[in-house]
XYZ file of C-alpha atoms in Angstrom:
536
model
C 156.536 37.713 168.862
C 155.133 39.149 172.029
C 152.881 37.650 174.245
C 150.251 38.856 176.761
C 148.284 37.413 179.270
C 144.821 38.684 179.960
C 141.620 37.820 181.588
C 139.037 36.520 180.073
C 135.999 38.230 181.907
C 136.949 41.642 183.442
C 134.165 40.824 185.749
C 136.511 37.571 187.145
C 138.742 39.643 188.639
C 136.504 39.979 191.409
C 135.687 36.464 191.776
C 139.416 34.398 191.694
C 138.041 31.126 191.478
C 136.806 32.342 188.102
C 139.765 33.821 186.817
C 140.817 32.856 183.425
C 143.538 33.270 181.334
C 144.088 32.976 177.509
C 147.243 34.020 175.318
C 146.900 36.732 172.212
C 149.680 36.882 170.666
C 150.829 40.466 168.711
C 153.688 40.760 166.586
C 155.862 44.420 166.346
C 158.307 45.604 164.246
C 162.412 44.413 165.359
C 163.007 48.370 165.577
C 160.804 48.494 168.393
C 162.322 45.635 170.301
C 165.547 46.672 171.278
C 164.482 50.130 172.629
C 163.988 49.201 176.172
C 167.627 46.954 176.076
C 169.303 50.224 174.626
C 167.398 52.305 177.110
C 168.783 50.202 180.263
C 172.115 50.202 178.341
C 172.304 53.611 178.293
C 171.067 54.651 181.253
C 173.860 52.233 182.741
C 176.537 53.837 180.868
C 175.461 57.226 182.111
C 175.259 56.033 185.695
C 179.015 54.593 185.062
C 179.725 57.873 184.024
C 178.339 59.807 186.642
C 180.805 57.336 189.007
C 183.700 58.007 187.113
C 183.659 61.183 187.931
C 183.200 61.043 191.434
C 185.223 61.433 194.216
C 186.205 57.254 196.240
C 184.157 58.674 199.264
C 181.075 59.917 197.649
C 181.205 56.302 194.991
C 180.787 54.835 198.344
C 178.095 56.565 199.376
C 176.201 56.414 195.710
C 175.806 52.509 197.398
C 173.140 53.429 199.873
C 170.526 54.956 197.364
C 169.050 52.317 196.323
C 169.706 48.103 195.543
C 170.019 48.873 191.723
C 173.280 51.818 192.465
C 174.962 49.166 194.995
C 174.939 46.849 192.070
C 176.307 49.012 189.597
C 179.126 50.363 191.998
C 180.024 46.276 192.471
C 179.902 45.730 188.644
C 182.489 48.805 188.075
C 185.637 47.766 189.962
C 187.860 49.487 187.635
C 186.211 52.775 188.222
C 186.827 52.547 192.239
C 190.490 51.483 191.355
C 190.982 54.099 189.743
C 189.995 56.900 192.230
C 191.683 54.500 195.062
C 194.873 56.043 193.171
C 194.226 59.316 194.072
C 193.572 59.128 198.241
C 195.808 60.295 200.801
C 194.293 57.645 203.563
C 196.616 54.648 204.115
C 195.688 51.394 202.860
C 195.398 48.193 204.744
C 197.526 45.712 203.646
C 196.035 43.487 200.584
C 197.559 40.206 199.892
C 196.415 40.413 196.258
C 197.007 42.509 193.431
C 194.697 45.827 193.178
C 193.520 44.668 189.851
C 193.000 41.064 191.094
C 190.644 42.493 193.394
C 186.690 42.299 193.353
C 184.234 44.831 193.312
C 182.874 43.481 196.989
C 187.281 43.202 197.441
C 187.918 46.802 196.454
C 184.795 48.001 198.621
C 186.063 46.861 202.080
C 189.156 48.161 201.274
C 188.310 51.787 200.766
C 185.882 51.314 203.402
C 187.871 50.146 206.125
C 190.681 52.800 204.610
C 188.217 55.740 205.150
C 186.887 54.457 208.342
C 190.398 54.176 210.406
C 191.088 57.779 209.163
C 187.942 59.162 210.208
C 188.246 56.910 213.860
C 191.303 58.110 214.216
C 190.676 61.602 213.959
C 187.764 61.431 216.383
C 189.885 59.753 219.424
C 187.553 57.036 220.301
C 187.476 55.755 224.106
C 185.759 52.763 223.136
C 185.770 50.588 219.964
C 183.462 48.006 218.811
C 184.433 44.910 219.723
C 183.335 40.775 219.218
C 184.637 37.365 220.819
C 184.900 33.591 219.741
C 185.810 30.708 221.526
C 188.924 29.729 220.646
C 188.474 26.044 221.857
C 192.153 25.762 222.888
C 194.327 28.278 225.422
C 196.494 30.770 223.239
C 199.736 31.829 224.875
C 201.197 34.096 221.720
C 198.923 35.835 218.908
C 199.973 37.370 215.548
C 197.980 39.416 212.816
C 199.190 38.761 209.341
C 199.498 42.246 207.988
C 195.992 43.153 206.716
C 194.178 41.539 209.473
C 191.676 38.780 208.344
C 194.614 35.805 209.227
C 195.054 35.625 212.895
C 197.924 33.057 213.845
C 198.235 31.468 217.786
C 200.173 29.512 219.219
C 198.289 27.190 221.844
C 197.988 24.682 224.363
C 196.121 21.552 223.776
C 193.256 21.236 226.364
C 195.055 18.294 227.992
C 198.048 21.209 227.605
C 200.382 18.404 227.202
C 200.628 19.654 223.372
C 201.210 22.665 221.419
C 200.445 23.497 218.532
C 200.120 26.852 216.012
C 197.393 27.490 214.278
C 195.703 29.629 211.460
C 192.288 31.386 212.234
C 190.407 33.433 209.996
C 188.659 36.126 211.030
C 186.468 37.223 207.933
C 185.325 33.886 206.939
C 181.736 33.786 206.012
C 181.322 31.284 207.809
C 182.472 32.201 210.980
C 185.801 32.607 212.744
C 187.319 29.458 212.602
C 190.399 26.967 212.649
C 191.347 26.296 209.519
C 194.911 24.856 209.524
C 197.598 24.065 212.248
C 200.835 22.601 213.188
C 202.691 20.637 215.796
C 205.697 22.469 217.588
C 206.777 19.868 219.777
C 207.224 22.597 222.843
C 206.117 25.821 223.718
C 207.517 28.675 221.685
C 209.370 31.951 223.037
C 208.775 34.091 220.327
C 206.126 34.243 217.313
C 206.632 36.152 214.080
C 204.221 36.665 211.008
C 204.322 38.101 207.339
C 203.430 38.052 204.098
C 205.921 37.374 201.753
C 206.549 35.645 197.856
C 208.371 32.435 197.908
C 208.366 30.741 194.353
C 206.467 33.116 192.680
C 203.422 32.029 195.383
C 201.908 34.748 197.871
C 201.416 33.360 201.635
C 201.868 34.104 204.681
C 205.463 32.819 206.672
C 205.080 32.104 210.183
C 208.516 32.305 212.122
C 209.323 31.411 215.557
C 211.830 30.275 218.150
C 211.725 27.580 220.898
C 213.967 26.343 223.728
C 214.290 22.992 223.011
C 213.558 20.596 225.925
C 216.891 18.653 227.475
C 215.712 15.558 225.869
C 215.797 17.237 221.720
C 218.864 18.738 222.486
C 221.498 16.953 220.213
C 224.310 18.171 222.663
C 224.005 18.758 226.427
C 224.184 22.568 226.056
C 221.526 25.252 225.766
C 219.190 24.292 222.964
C 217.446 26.647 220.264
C 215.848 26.115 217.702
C 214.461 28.838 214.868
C 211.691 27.326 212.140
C 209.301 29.337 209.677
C 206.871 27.433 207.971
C 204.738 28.516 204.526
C 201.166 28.540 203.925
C 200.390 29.729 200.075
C 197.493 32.049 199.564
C 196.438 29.302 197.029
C 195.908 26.870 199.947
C 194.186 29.298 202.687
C 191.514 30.043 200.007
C 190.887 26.407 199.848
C 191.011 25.766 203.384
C 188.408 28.308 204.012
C 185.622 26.195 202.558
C 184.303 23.708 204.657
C 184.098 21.441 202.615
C 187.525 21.461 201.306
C 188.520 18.068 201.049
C 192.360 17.931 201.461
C 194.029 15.807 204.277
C 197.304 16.754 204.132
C 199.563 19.384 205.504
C 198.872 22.878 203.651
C 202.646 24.012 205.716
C 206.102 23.786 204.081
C 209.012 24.209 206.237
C 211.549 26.745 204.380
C 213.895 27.064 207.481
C 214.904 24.686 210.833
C 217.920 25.176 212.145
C 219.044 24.507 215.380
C 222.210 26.499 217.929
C 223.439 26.586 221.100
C 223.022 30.248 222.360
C 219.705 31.318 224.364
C 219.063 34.523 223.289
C 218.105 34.971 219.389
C 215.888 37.902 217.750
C 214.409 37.533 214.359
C 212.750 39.692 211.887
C 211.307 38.198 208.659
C 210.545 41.005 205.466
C 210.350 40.187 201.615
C 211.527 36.262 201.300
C 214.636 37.101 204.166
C 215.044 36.039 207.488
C 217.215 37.950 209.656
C 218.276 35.938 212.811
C 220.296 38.238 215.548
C 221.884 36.116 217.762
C 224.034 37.885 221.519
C 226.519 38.516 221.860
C 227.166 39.656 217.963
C 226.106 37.599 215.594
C 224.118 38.754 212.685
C 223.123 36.025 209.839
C 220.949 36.805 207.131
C 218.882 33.724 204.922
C 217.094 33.625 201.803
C 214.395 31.143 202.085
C 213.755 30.925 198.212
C 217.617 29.304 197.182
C 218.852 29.223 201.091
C 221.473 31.723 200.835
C 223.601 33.144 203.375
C 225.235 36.399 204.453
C 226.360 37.573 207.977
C 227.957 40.222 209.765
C 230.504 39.736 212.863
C 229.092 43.471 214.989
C 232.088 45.374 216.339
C 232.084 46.178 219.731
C 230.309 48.901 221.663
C 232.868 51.406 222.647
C 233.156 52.608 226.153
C 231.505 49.176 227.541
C 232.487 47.445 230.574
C 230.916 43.690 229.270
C 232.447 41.901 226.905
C 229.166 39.829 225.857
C 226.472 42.796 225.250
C 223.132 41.243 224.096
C 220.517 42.045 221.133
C 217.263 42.811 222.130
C 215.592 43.746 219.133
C 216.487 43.683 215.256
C 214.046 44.634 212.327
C 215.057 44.593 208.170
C 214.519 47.889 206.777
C 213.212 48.360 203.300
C 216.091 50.504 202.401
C 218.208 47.312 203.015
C 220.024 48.251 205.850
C 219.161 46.111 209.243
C 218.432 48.262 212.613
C 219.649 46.587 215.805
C 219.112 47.229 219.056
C 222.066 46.092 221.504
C 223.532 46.822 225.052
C 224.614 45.852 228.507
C 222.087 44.005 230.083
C 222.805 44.994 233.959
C 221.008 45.916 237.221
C 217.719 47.892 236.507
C 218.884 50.342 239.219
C 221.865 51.271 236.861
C 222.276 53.158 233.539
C 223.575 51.352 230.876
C 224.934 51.579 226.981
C 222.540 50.836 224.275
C 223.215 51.670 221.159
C 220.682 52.135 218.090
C 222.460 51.184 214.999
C 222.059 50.386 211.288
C 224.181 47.953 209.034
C 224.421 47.241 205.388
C 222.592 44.370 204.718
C 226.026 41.882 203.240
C 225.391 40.576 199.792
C 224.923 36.622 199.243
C 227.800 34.717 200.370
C 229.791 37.178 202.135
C 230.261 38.038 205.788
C 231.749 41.474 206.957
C 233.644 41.374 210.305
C 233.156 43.764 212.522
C 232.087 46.679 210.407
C 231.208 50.130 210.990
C 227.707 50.890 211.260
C 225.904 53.186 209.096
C 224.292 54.999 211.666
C 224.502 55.257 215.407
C 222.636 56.989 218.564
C 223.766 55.841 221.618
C 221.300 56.113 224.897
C 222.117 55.209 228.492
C 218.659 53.113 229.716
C 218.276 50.625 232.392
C 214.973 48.788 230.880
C 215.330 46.319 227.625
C 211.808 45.110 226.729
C 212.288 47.146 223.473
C 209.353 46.393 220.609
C 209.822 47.787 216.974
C 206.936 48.594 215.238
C 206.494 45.508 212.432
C 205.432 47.452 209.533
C 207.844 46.774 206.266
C 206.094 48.875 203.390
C 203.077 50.700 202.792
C 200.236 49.461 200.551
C 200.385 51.222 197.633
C 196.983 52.584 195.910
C 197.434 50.532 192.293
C 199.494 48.121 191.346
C 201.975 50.200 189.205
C 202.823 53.437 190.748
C 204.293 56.254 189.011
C 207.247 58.035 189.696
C 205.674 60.959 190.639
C 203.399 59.093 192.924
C 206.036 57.205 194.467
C 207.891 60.159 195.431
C 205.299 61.446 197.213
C 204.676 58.508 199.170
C 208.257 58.353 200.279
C 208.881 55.036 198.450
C 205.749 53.805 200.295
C 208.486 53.473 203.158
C 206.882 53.780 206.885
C 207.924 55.264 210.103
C 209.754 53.317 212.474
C 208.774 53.542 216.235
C 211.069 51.875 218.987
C 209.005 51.071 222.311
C 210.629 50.873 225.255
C 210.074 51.755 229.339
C 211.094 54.858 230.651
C 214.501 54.764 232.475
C 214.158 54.520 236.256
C 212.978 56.931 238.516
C 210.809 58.126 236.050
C 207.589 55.753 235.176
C 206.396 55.948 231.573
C 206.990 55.623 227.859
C 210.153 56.216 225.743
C 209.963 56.221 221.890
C 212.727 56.544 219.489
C 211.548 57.635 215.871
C 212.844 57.371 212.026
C 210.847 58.923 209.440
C 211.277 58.237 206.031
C 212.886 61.168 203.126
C 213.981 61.205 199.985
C 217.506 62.280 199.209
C 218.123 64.426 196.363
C 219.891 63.065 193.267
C 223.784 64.424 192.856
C 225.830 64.229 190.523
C 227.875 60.932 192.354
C 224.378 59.302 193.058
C 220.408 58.798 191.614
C 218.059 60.286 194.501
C 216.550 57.392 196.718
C 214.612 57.214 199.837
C 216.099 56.758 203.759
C 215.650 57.118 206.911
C 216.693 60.495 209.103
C 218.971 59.815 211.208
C 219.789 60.760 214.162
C 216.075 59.203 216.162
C 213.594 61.825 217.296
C 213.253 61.143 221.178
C 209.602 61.124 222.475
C 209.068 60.633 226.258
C 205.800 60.687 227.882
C 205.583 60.248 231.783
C 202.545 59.367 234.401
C 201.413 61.663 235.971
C 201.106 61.663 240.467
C 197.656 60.635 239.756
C 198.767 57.583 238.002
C 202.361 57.004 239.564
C 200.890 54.003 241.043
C 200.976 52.385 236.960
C 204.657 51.345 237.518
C 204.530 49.321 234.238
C 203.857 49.552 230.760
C 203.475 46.750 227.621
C 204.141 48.443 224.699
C 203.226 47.818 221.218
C 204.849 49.615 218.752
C 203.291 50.477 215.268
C 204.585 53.401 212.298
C 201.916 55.323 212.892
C 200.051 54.342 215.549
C 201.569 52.384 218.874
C 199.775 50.922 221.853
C 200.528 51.018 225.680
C 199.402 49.160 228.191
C 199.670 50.727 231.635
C 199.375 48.537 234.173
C 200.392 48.361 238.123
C 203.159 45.619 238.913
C 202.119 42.950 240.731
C 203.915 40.194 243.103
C 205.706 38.095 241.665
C 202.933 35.092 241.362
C 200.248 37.511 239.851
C 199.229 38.390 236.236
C 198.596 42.133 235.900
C 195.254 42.952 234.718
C 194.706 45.405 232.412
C 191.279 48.086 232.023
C 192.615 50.168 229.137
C 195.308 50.959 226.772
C 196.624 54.196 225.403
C 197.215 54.934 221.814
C 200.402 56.893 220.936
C 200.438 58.515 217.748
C 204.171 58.680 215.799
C 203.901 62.673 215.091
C 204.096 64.194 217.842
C 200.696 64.584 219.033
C 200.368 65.886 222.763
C 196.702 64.527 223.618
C 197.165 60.985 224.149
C 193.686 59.334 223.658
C 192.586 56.471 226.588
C 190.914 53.254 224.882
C 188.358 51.029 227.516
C 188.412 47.224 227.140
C 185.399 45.928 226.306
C 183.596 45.376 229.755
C 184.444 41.410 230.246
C 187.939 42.160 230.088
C 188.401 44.927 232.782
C 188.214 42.584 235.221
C 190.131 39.516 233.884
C 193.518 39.052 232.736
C 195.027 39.571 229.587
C 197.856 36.856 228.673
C 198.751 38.064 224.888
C 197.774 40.601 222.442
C 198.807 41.281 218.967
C 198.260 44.834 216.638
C 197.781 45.382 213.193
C 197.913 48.780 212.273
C 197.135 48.868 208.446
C 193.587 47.264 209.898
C 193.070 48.532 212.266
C 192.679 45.523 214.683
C 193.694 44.417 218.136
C 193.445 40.793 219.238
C 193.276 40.029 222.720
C 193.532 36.632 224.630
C 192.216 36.714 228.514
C 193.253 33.531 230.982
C 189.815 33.366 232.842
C 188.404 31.356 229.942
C 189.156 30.605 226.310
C 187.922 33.245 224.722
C 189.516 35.518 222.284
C 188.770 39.314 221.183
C 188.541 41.356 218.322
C 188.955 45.024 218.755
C 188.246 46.656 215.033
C 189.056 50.580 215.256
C 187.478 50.897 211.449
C 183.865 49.559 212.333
């Protein structure tokens, strides 16, 4: 039964106040019924059809023709998965599973994927850029890989208190606060990652304090290394506002406590690596708590007895790179030495063993940054052989960042690029590193020989420096623009501007995500804090 609505008097429709209505009703035959629902059915189909064919860049574009083709390309998720599988533009990190992921999910993923390549490739001197207050005065920032969790560790606004907390950057709501936790005393050193503990996805937060003279249980140098857990499960929840849980969303999966100073860490798929100087390597599952460790032989040819670590990073072949030397006068040359170890199974420590692989540089700087990067996103969840070869095991680029050598003023980067080794007939083929490092030096020109400084950060593909003139010893340098360094050997070296409130302040910390494409800045003339997005 159909039913139609018509005037009464034809003539009413030019009077309103007269208008009339009446219902006729007018049966037709059930064959006739469904034609317009097979119609739209089919014209759907064809339209999904027409998608599944296309290439990820031009499904993207099929968005913008009209409200009715943006719905369709949301309501198709599997057919945007499956041409995700075939690009050649790096991924940004995703937390979740490719299938678990949305058609609005998979969109700003290919999106932001296709954006950074194309910003990339067009050297931009100036990136779009947005602020928030922050409320509080952050003295270390962190990017969980992917960039949407930002993590800072900040004073109170009394700054008798610290604290570290968990922003989120792509919350519909707004950027916003949405978890934190006491440390007691400011930290030294502030590590982030995603990893699996217990079967649950979060993010592990890792850092490492002096402890004040009172905490210390003995009367000795203090430190103390603790990485708390937030589950993916919880941050979801947390990012409603009107979540109503009270209690702590963070689990503590490691405190421990020593009496050396010095102590590196680098966190990677559920292990902690903690380095601490002179030698001292100690590995820790934080699923079953777990131990392995490795006594480091010492450097030959060194005059100190007690070299120090200045940098370590887990490797995703399972080796462990370390960075270690003599830490003299700057006016001097020193040993450092590169090396890589054999990550010790469970329960075992080797003493002084021989490393894998070894470059040895003579340097008088140490502020040496790795780039953070573990693995690459792959493009589905279940990768084929064939595709995995081809990606290298999904294994990134390692970039070392450290200051030129005195007298010369610049940048010094040590490289590893990933390879796969041919099977033999001893072993299966499996993916590395080439050893020895590629050297990559880049100097200031006598225009800018005045820029006796640099803060580096280093990424796989993509590292940033920050030039900057050293000041007295009671000044902050203040920095107008950073460099990006590309990990390939490209000559041009592209110059980045600061958004325009920042040339003239101070910046106290910055953190870099590369897989997002996203810089976070903190400046100490006021509490904000800035976003700089390279894929908008």
């Amino acid at each position: 039964m159909v039913q139609y609505t018509v005037p009464t008097d034809l003539m009413s429709r030019r009077h309103p106040k007269g208008f009339q209505t009446k219902t006729i009703s007018k049966t037709r035959s059930t064959k006739s019924q469904h034609v317009p629902l097979k119609l739209d059915t089919l014209l759907t189909e064809l339209l999904f059809e027409i998608l599944d064919w296309m290439e990820l860049k031009d499904a993207l574009r099929f968005r913008l023709v009209s409200r009715r083709f943006a719905e369709l390309v949301l309501l198709a998720p599997s057919i945007l998965k499956r041409a995700l599988r075939h690009i050649k533009a790096p991924l940004p990190y995703s937390p979740k599973p490719i299938q678990s992921l949305s058609g609005k999910e998979t969109i700003s993923l290919c999106r932001r994927a296709f954006a950074l390549e194309e910003n990339w490739k067009r050297k931009l001197d100036r990136v779009k850029s947005k602020s928030f207050f922050a409320l509080h005065r952050p003295y270390h920032l962190a990017l969980a890989p992917g960039g949407r969790y930002l993590i800072s560790a900040y004073h109170s606004t009394s700054g008798s208190e610290q604290y570290v907390g968990l922003y989120d950057l792509e919350n519909p709501y707004g950027t916003a606060l949405i978890a934190s936790c006491p440390t007691r005393s400011p930290i030294d050193s502030l590590t982030v990652t995603w990893i699996v503990n217990k079967g649950r996805q979060g993010i592990a937060i890792a850092w490492v304090r002096e402890l004040p003279f009172e905490k210390r249980a003995t009367k000795v140098a203090g430190t103390e290394v603790v990485v708390l857990f937030i589950s993916l499960e919880d941050i979801e929840a947390l990012t409603n506002p009107h979540h109503g849980r009270k209690e702590s969303p963070f689990e503590v999966l490691f405190s421990r406590q020593w009496k050396v100073g010095a102590i590196r860490l680098s966190l990677a798929n559920d292990t902690l690596a903690v380095a601490r100087s002179p030698g001292t390597l100690t590995f820790y599952n934080l699923e079953d708590g777990r131990r392995s460790a490795i006594e480091l032989p010492d450097l030959p040819h060194s005059t100190m007895s007690d070299p120090v670590i200045f940098a370590t990073k887990l490797l995703c072949d399972g080796t462990a790179l370390v960075i270690r030397g003599e830490s003299g006068h700057s006016q001097t040359l020193n040993l450092h030495a590169i090396e890589a170890y054999q990550i010790p199974l469970w329960g075992t420590m080797h003493q002084a063993p021989m490393p894998l692989q070894c470059n040895y540089v003579h340097a008088n700087q140490t502020n040496y940054t790795i780039s953070e990067m573990y693995r690459r996103q792959p493009t589905c969840d279940n990768p084929s052989e064939e595709e995995i070869a081809e990606a290298n095991g999904y294994y990134p680029a390692v970039t070392i960042c450290v200051e030129s050598s005195e007298p010369n003023r610049g940048i010094t980067q040590y490289r590893l690029y990933p390879t796969r080794e041919p099977e033999t007939k001893e072993s299966e083929a499996r993916f590395s590193y080439i050893w020895p490092v590629t050297v990559w030096q880049g100097h200031y020109s006598e225009h800018d020989a005045f820029r006796t400084r640099t803060r580096s950060l280093a990424g796989a593909d993509r590292s940033l420096g920050f030039p900057y003139t050293a000041p007295g010893r009671a000044l902050t340098p203040t920095l107008g623009e950073f460099m990006v360094l590309s990990s390939f050997g490209e000559d041009n070296i592209p110059s980045v501007a600061l958004p325009q409130p920042l040339e003239s302040d101070i910046i106290q910390c910055v953190a870099w995500d590369e897989s997002s494409g996203k810089l976070v800045l903190s400046t100490a003339g006021d509490l904000k804090v800035w976003v700089l997005d390279f894929a908008v």
